[in-house]
């Protein structure tokens, strides 16, 4: 059965109600919840906001660092008026695995903490009455899961998350929960792609339903509500004369209206969404939007804020977009997981390009890593077969969910995997083969190469359509007064890319220096605001020296939380802004550079 991931809406045929607010919450360290029938309600529960990560609300460390099973519960009313429809609970995200119960009945299980899933509760609900939804969640990390890590046990018996990734393992119901009602005969998905022909745009569409055959009518309206094209059938083409194209930082959106009609010409379902008309191509070392070159200016980011952790917050998101606009940015990467759907809707409206990344992070276990690991290639492990199935499933869900967003430029299939061993090659061959046909728009696919995966050492350079390089000379090596050697080493590698037969764009997707806001030193030292600017200046000199470098996305937009460690002072401080979204000195330097740079820089 096809997964239904359409964004919820309310209209004449569809109903959507958020169940956000305070939920009952309880830890289950002894794994007794099932036995004691917590599926029927949580005894002596505390209250927990949804959406939110549970971690940072607590003042005791055992609660903040809790690893294992934990439960949520909420009562909700289902109106008699919804009888006859398909009733569902749609969870925007549940970290990292969940079992859903309604009125004591198990409905479904799901693994993956950064993508939505729906539970069909039609057979379990009581109409005209109060109902109970209970979730058992688990936030343990494993090598055969995304993101990758281990779960350890301290001598006192407490479990501890040991991530192979450098961000905090925030857990809980981090995104909204929706009660939805849909027609029994309904639209389940749609896809649009655009082709440009002279002064017109051809919008190719496919609509899927849960019927063997369906009568479909499609209309396209501009931003003024004027109908510009119509079509009939489950798939077809609409031609738009003189279209307003979706451009980088100059977004124009159309409303697509899809109607399902029965044999008596009665409309039985309708779905509306906003789309943009644009094309994406990689040509040589250029990234082309609507056949025009674009240079990416932006950031790696995290869904991370004070108190609510990884929870989606419209207020934080609005602030982040305003900061990026102020900076002159035009893009970002959803490092290191797909973001809440509202983020993409923001980007669609504001004209930002997104490199959409699946949570395949931590697929590297170097012994020298400050996060700990094994002295072997990650892909030599016996866990890769089980991991691959989950990896491919989450890529498929990410593309399925996000494929119609004009803001999505590319799919990032992994972040910093270990490609310096030949054992990675079969995994990558299979992954790129199996994902090739998932996106009808055929956006480019890529992944990030880290410090150990260079032009000389990576065995997987053939796979991406363009390259994302994460490089940290001036910070993790050749730091301080040695930064000039760091620049020389970076240029040596880039000279090899330039001298090779490879002609693909390179985007620097991570680089930066941890910086304590307010720390000033003349001459500079590491951690000072002056040093952060000097490091950015060094990288910018390099970027401007090579035409095939087609983007710069420093790490990170804002400071964010990580695990404790002797290389971190309360989190990662590489942000151009503080965690509460105030500028460091580097923001003013970078803003001046980017505002002077047109979107087609290096045309």
Coordinates of C-alpha atoms in Angstrom, one line a residue:
X1 CA 0.0 0.0 0.0
X2 CA 1.3 3.4 -1.0
X3 CA 2.3 5.7 1.9
X4 CA 0.2 8.8 2.1
X5 CA 2.4 11.8 3.0
X6 CA 0.4 14.7 1.6
X7 CA 0.5 17.7 3.8
X8 CA -2.7 17.9 5.9
X9 CA -5.4 20.5 5.1
X10 CA -9.0 21.3 5.8
X11 CA -11.5 21.8 3.0
X12 CA -15.0 20.6 2.1
X13 CA -13.8 17.0 1.9
X14 CA -10.8 16.9 4.3
X15 CA -10.4 17.6 8.0
X16 CA -7.2 18.5 9.9
X17 CA -6.9 19.2 13.6
X18 CA -3.6 19.6 15.4
X19 CA -3.4 17.7 18.7
X20 CA -0.5 19.9 19.9
X21 CA -0.3 21.0 23.5
X22 CA 0.3 19.2 26.8
X23 CA 0.5 15.4 26.7
X24 CA 1.0 12.9 29.5
X25 CA 4.6 11.7 29.6
X26 CA 6.5 9.0 31.5
X27 CA 9.9 7.4 31.4
X28 CA 10.0 3.6 31.3
X29 CA 13.5 2.7 32.5
X30 CA 12.4 -0.7 33.8
X31 CA 10.5 -1.5 30.6
X32 CA 7.3 -2.2 32.5
X33 CA 4.9 -0.1 30.6
X34 CA 3.6 -2.9 28.4
X35 CA 3.2 -5.3 31.3
X36 CA 1.4 -2.7 33.4
X37 CA -0.9 -1.8 30.5
X38 CA 0.3 1.8 30.0
X39 CA -1.4 1.4 26.6
X40 CA -4.6 2.2 28.4
X41 CA -3.2 5.3 30.1
X42 CA 0.0 6.5 31.9
X43 CA -0.2 6.3 35.7
X44 CA 1.3 9.2 37.7
X45 CA 2.3 10.9 34.4
X46 CA 3.9 14.3 34.1
X47 CA 2.9 16.9 31.5
X48 CA 5.0 17.4 28.4
X49 CA 4.6 20.0 25.6
X50 CA 4.2 18.7 22.0
X51 CA 5.9 19.5 19.8
X52 CA 9.1 19.5 21.8
X53 CA 12.2 17.5 22.7
X54 CA 11.8 16.4 26.3
X55 CA 15.5 16.8 27.3
X56 CA 16.1 20.4 28.2
X57 CA 13.0 20.9 30.3
X58 CA 14.5 19.0 33.2
X59 CA 16.9 20.1 35.9
X60 CA 18.2 16.7 36.8
X61 CA 20.8 15.0 34.5
X62 CA 19.3 11.5 34.5
X63 CA 16.1 12.9 32.9
X64 CA 17.9 15.1 30.4
X65 CA 20.2 12.3 29.3
X66 CA 17.5 9.6 29.4
X67 CA 18.0 6.8 26.9
X68 CA 15.5 4.0 26.4
X69 CA 11.7 3.6 26.3
X70 CA 9.4 6.5 27.1
X71 CA 5.7 7.1 26.6
X72 CA 3.3 9.8 25.6
X73 CA -0.6 9.9 25.9
X74 CA -3.4 12.3 25.0
X75 CA -7.2 12.2 25.0
X76 CA -8.9 13.6 22.0
X77 CA -12.5 13.9 20.8
X78 CA -13.8 12.5 17.5
X79 CA -17.0 14.1 16.2
X80 CA -19.9 12.1 14.9
X81 CA -19.6 14.2 11.7
X82 CA -16.4 12.3 10.8
X83 CA -18.2 9.0 10.5
X84 CA -17.7 7.3 7.2
X85 CA -14.3 8.8 6.5
X86 CA -10.8 7.4 7.0
X87 CA -9.5 8.7 10.3
X88 CA -5.8 9.0 10.8
X89 CA -3.2 10.3 13.2
X90 CA -0.3 11.9 11.4
X91 CA 3.0 12.3 13.3
X92 CA 5.4 14.8 11.9
X93 CA 8.3 13.1 13.7
X94 CA 8.8 10.7 16.6
X95 CA 12.4 10.1 17.6
X96 CA 13.6 7.5 16.8
X97 CA 11.1 4.6 16.8
X98 CA 7.4 4.5 17.9
X99 CA 4.5 2.2 18.5
X100 CA 1.1 3.8 18.3
X101 CA -1.9 2.6 20.3
X102 CA -5.5 4.0 20.2
X103 CA -8.0 3.0 22.9
X104 CA -5.6 0.2 23.9
X105 CA -5.3 -1.3 20.3
X106 CA -1.9 -1.4 18.6
X107 CA -2.2 0.5 15.3
X108 CA 1.2 0.6 13.8
X109 CA 5.0 0.8 14.4
X110 CA 7.5 3.2 12.7
X111 CA 11.2 3.7 12.7
X112 CA 12.9 7.0 11.7
X113 CA 12.8 10.2 13.8
X114 CA 12.8 12.9 11.1
X115 CA 10.0 12.0 8.7
X116 CA 6.2 11.9 9.0
X117 CA 4.0 8.8 9.2
X118 CA 0.3 8.1 9.5
X119 CA -1.6 5.6 11.6
X120 CA -5.0 4.6 10.2
X121 CA -7.2 4.6 13.4
X122 CA -10.6 4.2 11.7
X123 CA -11.3 0.8 13.2
X124 CA -10.3 1.8 16.7
X125 CA -12.0 5.2 17.3
X126 CA -15.2 5.9 19.1
X127 CA -17.3 8.6 17.4
X128 CA -19.0 11.3 19.4
X129 CA -16.7 10.4 22.3
X130 CA -13.3 10.8 23.8
X131 CA -10.5 8.6 22.6
X132 CA -7.0 7.9 23.9
X133 CA -3.8 7.8 21.9
X134 CA -0.7 6.3 23.5
X135 CA 2.8 6.1 22.0
X136 CA 5.7 4.1 23.2
X137 CA 8.9 5.7 21.9
X138 CA 12.5 4.7 22.0
X139 CA 15.6 7.0 21.4
X140 CA 18.4 4.4 21.6
X141 CA 21.1 4.6 18.9
X142 CA 22.3 1.7 16.9
X143 CA 24.8 1.1 14.1
X144 CA 22.1 -0.3 11.9
X145 CA 19.9 2.8 12.3
X146 CA 19.8 6.4 11.1
X147 CA 21.5 8.4 12.6
X148 CA 24.2 5.9 13.6
X149 CA 25.6 5.4 17.1
X150 CA 25.8 3.0 20.0
X151 CA 23.9 2.8 23.3
X152 CA 26.1 2.1 26.3
X153 CA 25.4 1.2 29.9
X154 CA 27.1 3.0 32.8
X155 CA 28.2 1.1 35.9
X156 CA 25.2 2.5 37.7
X157 CA 22.9 0.8 35.2
X158 CA 21.9 3.9 33.3
X159 CA 21.8 3.8 29.5
X160 CA 23.7 6.5 27.6
X161 CA 23.6 7.5 24.0
X162 CA 26.9 7.3 22.2
X163 CA 26.4 9.1 18.9
X164 CA 28.7 8.8 15.9
X165 CA 27.5 12.3 15.0
X166 CA 28.2 15.8 16.4
X167 CA 24.8 17.0 17.5
X168 CA 22.7 16.2 20.5
X169 CA 20.3 13.3 20.5
X170 CA 17.2 15.3 21.2
X171 CA 14.2 13.0 21.5
X172 CA 10.4 13.1 21.7
X173 CA 7.5 14.2 19.6
X174 CA 9.5 17.0 17.9
X175 CA 6.8 18.0 15.4
X176 CA 3.0 18.4 15.3
X177 CA 0.5 15.6 15.6
X178 CA -2.5 15.9 13.4
X179 CA -5.9 14.2 13.6
X180 CA -7.0 14.0 10.0
X181 CA -10.2 12.7 8.2
X182 CA -10.1 11.8 4.5
X183 CA -12.7 10.6 2.1
X184 CA -12.8 6.8 1.6
X185 CA -12.2 7.4 -2.1
X186 CA -9.5 10.0 -2.3
X187 CA -6.4 11.5 -3.8
X188 CA -3.3 9.9 -2.2
X189 CA -0.4 11.7 -4.0
X190 CA 0.5 14.0 -6.8
X191 CA 3.7 14.9 -8.7
X192 CA 4.6 17.8 -10.9
X193 CA 7.6 18.6 -13.0
X194 CA 8.4 21.5 -15.3
X195 CA 9.9 21.9 -18.7
X196 CA 10.6 25.2 -20.3
X197 CA 9.9 25.7 -24.0
X198 CA 10.6 29.1 -25.4
X199 CA 8.4 31.6 -23.6
X200 CA 6.1 28.8 -22.2
X201 CA 6.3 26.3 -19.4
X202 CA 5.0 22.7 -19.6
X203 CA 3.7 21.4 -16.3
X204 CA 3.7 17.6 -16.4
X205 CA 1.6 16.0 -13.6
X206 CA 0.6 12.7 -12.2
X207 CA -2.2 12.1 -9.7
X208 CA -2.6 8.9 -7.7
X209 CA -5.7 7.8 -5.9
X210 CA -6.8 4.7 -4.0
X211 CA -9.1 3.8 -6.8
X212 CA -8.4 1.4 -9.8
X213 CA -9.5 4.2 -12.1
X214 CA -10.3 7.8 -11.4
X215 CA -11.8 10.8 -13.0
X216 CA -9.4 13.7 -12.3
X217 CA -9.6 17.4 -13.1
X218 CA -6.6 19.6 -12.5
X219 CA -6.4 23.4 -12.6
X220 CA -3.5 25.8 -12.1
X221 CA -4.0 29.4 -10.8
X222 CA -1.6 32.2 -10.5
X223 CA -0.9 34.3 -7.4
X224 CA -3.9 36.5 -8.2
X225 CA -6.2 33.5 -8.4
X226 CA -6.5 33.6 -12.2
X227 CA -6.8 30.2 -13.8
X228 CA -4.0 29.8 -16.3
X229 CA -4.3 26.1 -17.3
X230 CA -6.5 23.1 -16.9
X231 CA -6.3 19.4 -17.7
X232 CA -8.2 16.1 -17.3
X233 CA -6.9 12.7 -16.4
X234 CA -4.7 11.0 -13.9
X235 CA -1.6 12.2 -15.7
X236 CA -1.1 14.8 -18.4
X237 CA 0.4 18.2 -19.2
X238 CA -0.7 21.8 -18.7
X239 CA 0.9 24.6 -20.8
X240 CA 1.4 28.0 -19.2
X241 CA 2.1 30.9 -21.6
X242 CA 4.3 33.6 -20.2
X243 CA 4.8 31.9 -16.9
X244 CA 6.1 33.7 -13.8
X245 CA 9.0 31.4 -13.0
X246 CA 10.2 30.5 -9.5
X247 CA 13.6 32.1 -9.3
X248 CA 16.2 32.1 -6.6
X249 CA 15.2 34.8 -4.0
X250 CA 12.4 35.9 -6.3
X251 CA 9.8 33.2 -5.8
X252 CA 6.5 33.1 -7.7
X253 CA 4.0 30.3 -6.7
X254 CA 1.0 28.8 -8.5
X255 CA -1.8 26.9 -6.8
X256 CA -2.6 23.5 -8.2
X257 CA -6.1 22.3 -7.6
X258 CA -6.8 18.6 -8.0
X259 CA -10.3 17.3 -8.0
X260 CA -11.5 13.7 -7.9
X261 CA -15.0 13.2 -9.5
X262 CA -17.2 10.1 -9.3
X263 CA -19.1 8.5 -12.3
X264 CA -22.0 10.8 -11.8
X265 CA -19.7 13.9 -12.1
X266 CA -20.0 14.6 -8.3
X267 CA -16.8 15.9 -6.7
X268 CA -15.7 13.5 -3.9
X269 CA -12.3 14.8 -3.0
X270 CA -10.1 17.9 -3.6
X271 CA -6.5 18.8 -2.8
X272 CA -4.7 22.1 -3.2
X273 CA -1.1 23.0 -2.9
X274 CA 1.4 25.6 -4.0
X275 CA 4.1 24.8 -6.6
X276 CA 6.7 26.7 -8.5
X277 CA 7.7 26.5 -12.1
X278 CA 11.4 26.0 -12.5
X279 CA 14.0 23.7 -13.8
X280 CA 17.3 22.4 -12.3
X281 CA 20.3 21.1 -14.3
X282 CA 23.9 20.4 -13.7
X283 CA 26.0 21.4 -16.8
X284 CA 29.7 20.9 -16.4
X285 CA 30.7 22.7 -13.2
X286 CA 27.6 25.0 -13.3
X287 CA 24.4 24.7 -11.2
X288 CA 21.6 26.0 -13.4
X289 CA 18.1 27.2 -12.3
X290 CA 15.9 27.9 -15.3
X291 CA 19.0 27.4 -17.4
X292 CA 20.8 30.3 -15.6
X293 CA 23.8 29.7 -13.3
X294 CA 23.5 30.1 -9.6
X295 CA 26.1 30.4 -6.9
X296 CA 25.0 29.0 -3.5
X297 CA 25.4 31.4 -0.5
X298 CA 24.1 30.0 2.7
X299 CA 24.5 27.7 5.6
X300 CA 24.5 24.3 7.1
X301 CA 21.8 24.5 9.8
X302 CA 20.2 22.6 12.6
X303 CA 16.7 22.4 14.0
X304 CA 17.9 23.4 17.4
X305 CA 16.8 26.0 19.9
X306 CA 16.8 26.7 23.6
X307 CA 14.4 24.7 25.8
X308 CA 12.5 22.9 23.1
X309 CA 15.6 21.3 21.5
X310 CA 14.9 19.9 18.1
X311 CA 11.2 20.8 18.2
X312 CA 9.9 22.8 15.2
X313 CA 9.0 26.3 16.3
X314 CA 7.5 28.7 13.7
X315 CA 9.0 31.7 15.7
X316 CA 12.5 30.3 15.5
X317 CA 12.1 29.4 11.8
X318 CA 10.8 32.9 11.0
X319 CA 13.8 34.4 12.7
X320 CA 16.2 32.2 10.9
X321 CA 14.8 33.1 7.5
X322 CA 15.0 36.8 8.3
X323 CA 18.6 36.3 9.4
X324 CA 19.5 34.5 6.2
X325 CA 17.7 37.2 4.1
X326 CA 19.6 39.9 6.0
X327 CA 22.9 38.1 5.3
X328 CA 22.2 37.9 1.5
X329 CA 22.0 34.1 1.6
X330 CA 20.1 32.1 -1.0
X331 CA 20.4 28.5 0.2
X332 CA 20.9 26.0 3.0
X333 CA 21.4 22.3 3.7
X334 CA 19.0 20.4 6.0
X335 CA 21.9 19.1 8.0
X336 CA 21.7 16.3 9.0
X337 CA 18.1 15.2 8.5
X338 CA 14.9 16.3 6.7
X339 CA 13.4 19.3 8.4
X340 CA 9.7 20.0 9.3
X341 CA 7.6 20.5 6.3
X342 CA 6.9 24.1 7.2
X343 CA 10.6 24.9 6.6
X344 CA 10.2 23.9 2.9
X345 CA 7.0 26.0 2.6
X346 CA 8.9 28.9 4.0
X347 CA 11.7 28.3 1.5
X348 CA 9.2 28.0 -1.4
X349 CA 7.8 31.4 -0.6
X350 CA 11.1 33.1 0.0
X351 CA 13.0 31.7 -2.9
X352 CA 15.7 29.7 -1.0
X353 CA 17.4 26.6 -2.5
X354 CA 17.6 23.5 -0.2
X355 CA 20.0 20.6 -0.3
X356 CA 17.7 18.1 1.4
X357 CA 19.6 15.6 3.5
X358 CA 18.5 12.2 4.9
X359 CA 19.7 11.3 8.4
X360 CA 22.5 9.1 7.2
X361 CA 25.0 10.6 9.5
X362 CA 27.6 8.9 11.6
X363 CA 28.6 6.3 9.0
X364 CA 32.2 6.7 10.0
X365 CA 34.1 5.2 12.9
X366 CA 37.7 6.5 12.9
X367 CA 39.6 5.6 16.1
X368 CA 40.9 9.2 16.3
X369 CA 37.4 10.7 16.3
X370 CA 36.6 12.7 19.4
X371 CA 33.2 11.1 19.5
X372 CA 34.8 7.7 19.8
X373 CA 34.6 4.8 17.3
X374 CA 36.3 1.7 15.9
X375 CA 39.5 1.4 14.0
X376 CA 37.8 0.1 10.9
X377 CA 35.7 1.3 8.0
X378 CA 32.1 1.6 8.9
X379 CA 31.1 -0.3 5.8
X380 CA 33.1 -3.3 6.9
X381 CA 30.6 -3.8 9.7
X382 CA 28.1 -6.7 9.7
X383 CA 25.3 -4.2 10.4
X384 CA 25.2 -2.7 6.9
X385 CA 22.7 -5.0 5.4
X386 CA 20.0 -4.1 8.0
X387 CA 21.1 -0.5 7.8
X388 CA 20.7 -0.3 4.1
X389 CA 17.0 -1.2 4.1
X390 CA 16.3 1.6 6.6
X391 CA 18.5 4.0 4.7
X392 CA 16.7 3.4 1.4
X393 CA 13.3 3.6 3.1
X394 CA 14.0 7.0 4.6
X395 CA 15.4 8.3 1.3
X396 CA 12.3 7.2 -0.4
X397 CA 10.1 8.9 2.2
X398 CA 12.1 12.1 2.0
X399 CA 11.8 12.3 -1.8
X400 CA 8.1 11.2 -1.6
X401 CA 7.4 14.0 0.9
X402 CA 9.5 16.8 -0.6
X403 CA 9.4 16.2 -4.4
X404 CA 7.0 19.0 -5.2
X405 CA 8.8 21.7 -3.4
X406 CA 10.4 24.1 -5.9
X407 CA 13.0 25.0 -3.2
X408 CA 14.5 21.6 -3.2
X409 CA 17.6 21.7 -5.3
X410 CA 19.2 18.3 -4.6
X411 CA 19.2 15.2 -2.4
X412 CA 22.0 14.6 0.0
X413 CA 22.1 10.9 0.6
X414 CA 24.8 10.8 3.3
X415 CA 26.8 13.1 5.5
X416 CA 30.5 12.4 5.9
X417 CA 30.5 8.6 5.3
X418 CA 33.7 6.7 5.3
X419 CA 34.6 6.5 1.6
X420 CA 38.4 6.0 2.1
X421 CA 38.0 2.3 2.0
X422 CA 37.0 0.2 -1.0
X423 CA 34.4 -1.6 1.2
X424 CA 32.2 1.5 0.8
X425 CA 31.9 1.1 -3.0
X426 CA 29.3 -1.7 -3.2
X427 CA 27.1 0.1 -0.7
X428 CA 27.3 3.3 -2.8
X429 CA 26.8 1.5 -6.1
X430 CA 23.6 0.0 -4.7
X431 CA 22.4 3.2 -3.1
X432 CA 22.8 5.4 -6.2
X433 CA 21.3 2.7 -8.4
X434 CA 18.2 2.1 -6.2
X435 CA 17.5 5.9 -5.7
X436 CA 17.9 6.9 -9.4
X437 CA 14.3 6.7 -10.3
X438 CA 12.7 7.9 -7.0
X439 CA 12.5 11.5 -8.0
X440 CA 10.4 12.2 -11.1
X441 CA 12.2 15.6 -11.4
X442 CA 15.6 13.9 -11.5
X443 CA 17.2 16.4 -9.2
X444 CA 21.0 15.9 -8.6
X445 CA 22.1 13.5 -5.9
X446 CA 25.1 14.0 -3.7
X447 CA 26.7 13.5 -0.3
X448 CA 29.3 15.3 1.8
X449 CA 33.0 14.3 1.8
X450 CA 34.8 15.0 5.0
X451 CA 38.5 15.7 5.9
X452 CA 39.6 12.1 5.5
X453 CA 37.8 11.6 2.2
X454 CA 39.9 13.7 -0.2
X455 CA 40.5 13.7 -3.9
X456 CA 43.3 11.2 -3.3
X457 CA 41.6 9.0 -0.7
X458 CA 37.9 8.7 -1.6
X459 CA 36.8 5.7 -3.6
X460 CA 33.3 7.1 -4.2
X461 CA 34.0 10.2 -6.3
X462 CA 32.2 8.8 -9.3
X463 CA 28.8 8.7 -7.7
X464 CA 27.5 12.3 -6.9
X465 CA 26.2 14.7 -9.5
X466 CA 28.1 17.4 -7.7
X467 CA 30.4 17.5 -4.7
X468 CA 29.8 18.7 -1.2
X469 CA 33.1 19.2 0.7
X470 CA 33.3 19.5 4.5
X471 CA 36.8 20.9 5.2
X472 CA 38.3 22.3 8.5
X473 CA 41.8 23.5 8.0
X474 CA 42.4 26.3 10.5
X475 CA 40.3 24.5 13.1
X476 CA 40.7 20.7 13.4
X477 CA 44.2 20.8 11.9
X478 CA 46.7 23.5 10.9
X479 CA 45.1 25.8 13.4
X480 CA 46.1 29.2 14.8
X481 CA 49.4 30.5 13.5
X482 CA 49.6 27.5 11.2
X483 CA 46.4 28.6 9.3
X484 CA 48.6 29.6 6.3
X485 CA 49.7 26.0 6.0
X486 CA 46.0 25.0 6.2
X487 CA 45.3 27.3 3.2
X488 CA 48.2 25.8 1.3
X489 CA 47.0 22.3 1.9
X490 CA 43.5 23.1 0.8
X491 CA 44.8 24.6 -2.4
X492 CA 46.9 21.5 -3.0
X493 CA 43.8 19.4 -2.9
X494 CA 41.7 21.7 -5.1
X495 CA 44.6 21.9 -7.6
X496 CA 44.2 18.1 -8.0
X497 CA 40.4 18.4 -8.6
X498 CA 41.2 21.1 -11.2
X499 CA 43.8 19.1 -13.0
X500 CA 41.6 16.0 -13.2
X501 CA 39.1 15.0 -15.9
X502 CA 36.2 15.7 -13.4
X503 CA 34.0 18.6 -14.5
X504 CA 31.3 18.9 -11.8
X505 CA 30.4 21.7 -9.4
X506 CA 31.9 21.7 -5.9
X507 CA 30.1 23.3 -3.0
X508 CA 31.8 23.8 0.3
X509 CA 29.1 22.6 2.6
X510 CA 31.0 22.9 5.9
X511 CA 33.9 25.0 7.2
X512 CA 34.3 27.2 10.2
X513 CA 35.8 27.8 13.6
X514 CA 34.3 27.6 17.1
X515 CA 33.9 31.1 18.5
X516 CA 33.0 32.3 21.9
X517 CA 30.8 35.4 21.4
X518 CA 32.4 38.5 23.0
X519 CA 35.9 37.0 23.1
X520 CA 38.3 39.5 21.5
X521 CA 42.0 39.2 21.2
X522 CA 44.6 41.3 19.3
X523 CA 46.4 39.6 17.7
X524 CA 43.7 36.9 17.3
X525 CA 43.7 33.5 19.0
X526 CA 41.5 30.5 18.4
X527 CA 37.9 30.9 19.8
X528 CA 38.1 34.7 19.4
X529 CA 35.7 36.6 17.1
X530 CA 38.7 37.9 15.2
X531 CA 40.0 34.4 14.4
X532 CA 36.6 33.3 13.1
X533 CA 36.7 36.2 10.6
X534 CA 40.3 35.4 9.6
X535 CA 39.3 31.8 8.9
X536 CA 36.4 32.9 6.7
X537 CA 38.7 35.3 4.9
X538 CA 41.1 32.4 4.2
X539 CA 38.4 30.2 2.8
X540 CA 36.9 33.0 0.7
X541 CA 40.3 33.7 -0.9
X542 CA 40.4 30.0 -1.9
X543 CA 36.8 30.0 -3.2
X544 CA 37.4 33.0 -5.4
X545 CA 40.5 31.3 -7.0
X546 CA 38.6 28.3 -8.5
X547 CA 35.8 28.6 -11.0
X548 CA 34.4 25.1 -10.3
X549 CA 33.6 26.1 -6.7
X550 CA 29.9 27.0 -7.0
X551 CA 28.8 27.5 -3.4
X552 CA 29.8 28.3 0.1
X553 CA 27.8 27.2 3.1
X554 CA 29.8 27.8 6.3
X555 CA 29.1 25.7 9.4
X556 CA 26.8 26.8 11.0
X557 CA 24.0 29.4 10.9
X558 CA 23.7 29.3 14.7
X559 CA 25.4 27.6 17.6
X560 CA 23.8 24.3 18.6
X561 CA 23.8 21.7 21.3
X562 CA 26.1 18.6 21.1
X563 CA 27.1 15.9 23.5
X564 CA 29.5 16.8 26.3
X565 CA 33.1 16.7 25.4
X566 CA 36.5 18.2 26.0
X567 CA 36.4 19.8 22.5
X568 CA 33.0 21.5 23.1
X569 CA 32.0 24.3 25.5
X570 CA 28.3 23.7 25.9
X571 CA 27.8 22.7 22.3
X572 CA 29.2 23.6 18.9
X573 CA 30.1 27.3 18.7
X574 CA 30.8 27.5 15.0
X575 CA 27.6 29.5 14.4
X576 CA 27.8 32.9 12.6
X577 CA 25.0 33.7 15.1
X578 CA 24.6 32.6 18.7
X579 CA 22.1 30.0 19.7
X580 CA 19.6 32.7 20.6
X581 CA 20.1 34.1 17.1
X582 CA 22.2 37.2 17.7
X583 CA 25.1 38.1 15.4
X584 CA 28.8 37.5 16.0
X585 CA 31.2 39.9 14.3
X586 CA 31.6 37.4 11.5
X587 CA 28.0 37.9 10.5
X588 CA 28.8 41.5 9.4
X589 CA 31.8 40.5 7.5
X590 CA 30.0 37.7 5.6
X591 CA 27.0 39.9 5.0
X592 CA 29.1 42.5 3.2
X593 CA 30.6 39.8 1.0
X594 CA 27.3 38.1 0.1
X595 CA 25.3 41.3 -0.5
X596 CA 28.0 42.3 -3.0
X597 CA 27.6 39.0 -4.8
X598 CA 24.9 38.4 -7.3
X599 CA 23.1 35.0 -7.3
X600 CA 24.9 34.2 -10.6
X601 CA 28.4 34.9 -9.2
X602 CA 31.0 33.3 -11.4
X603 CA 28.6 33.3 -14.4

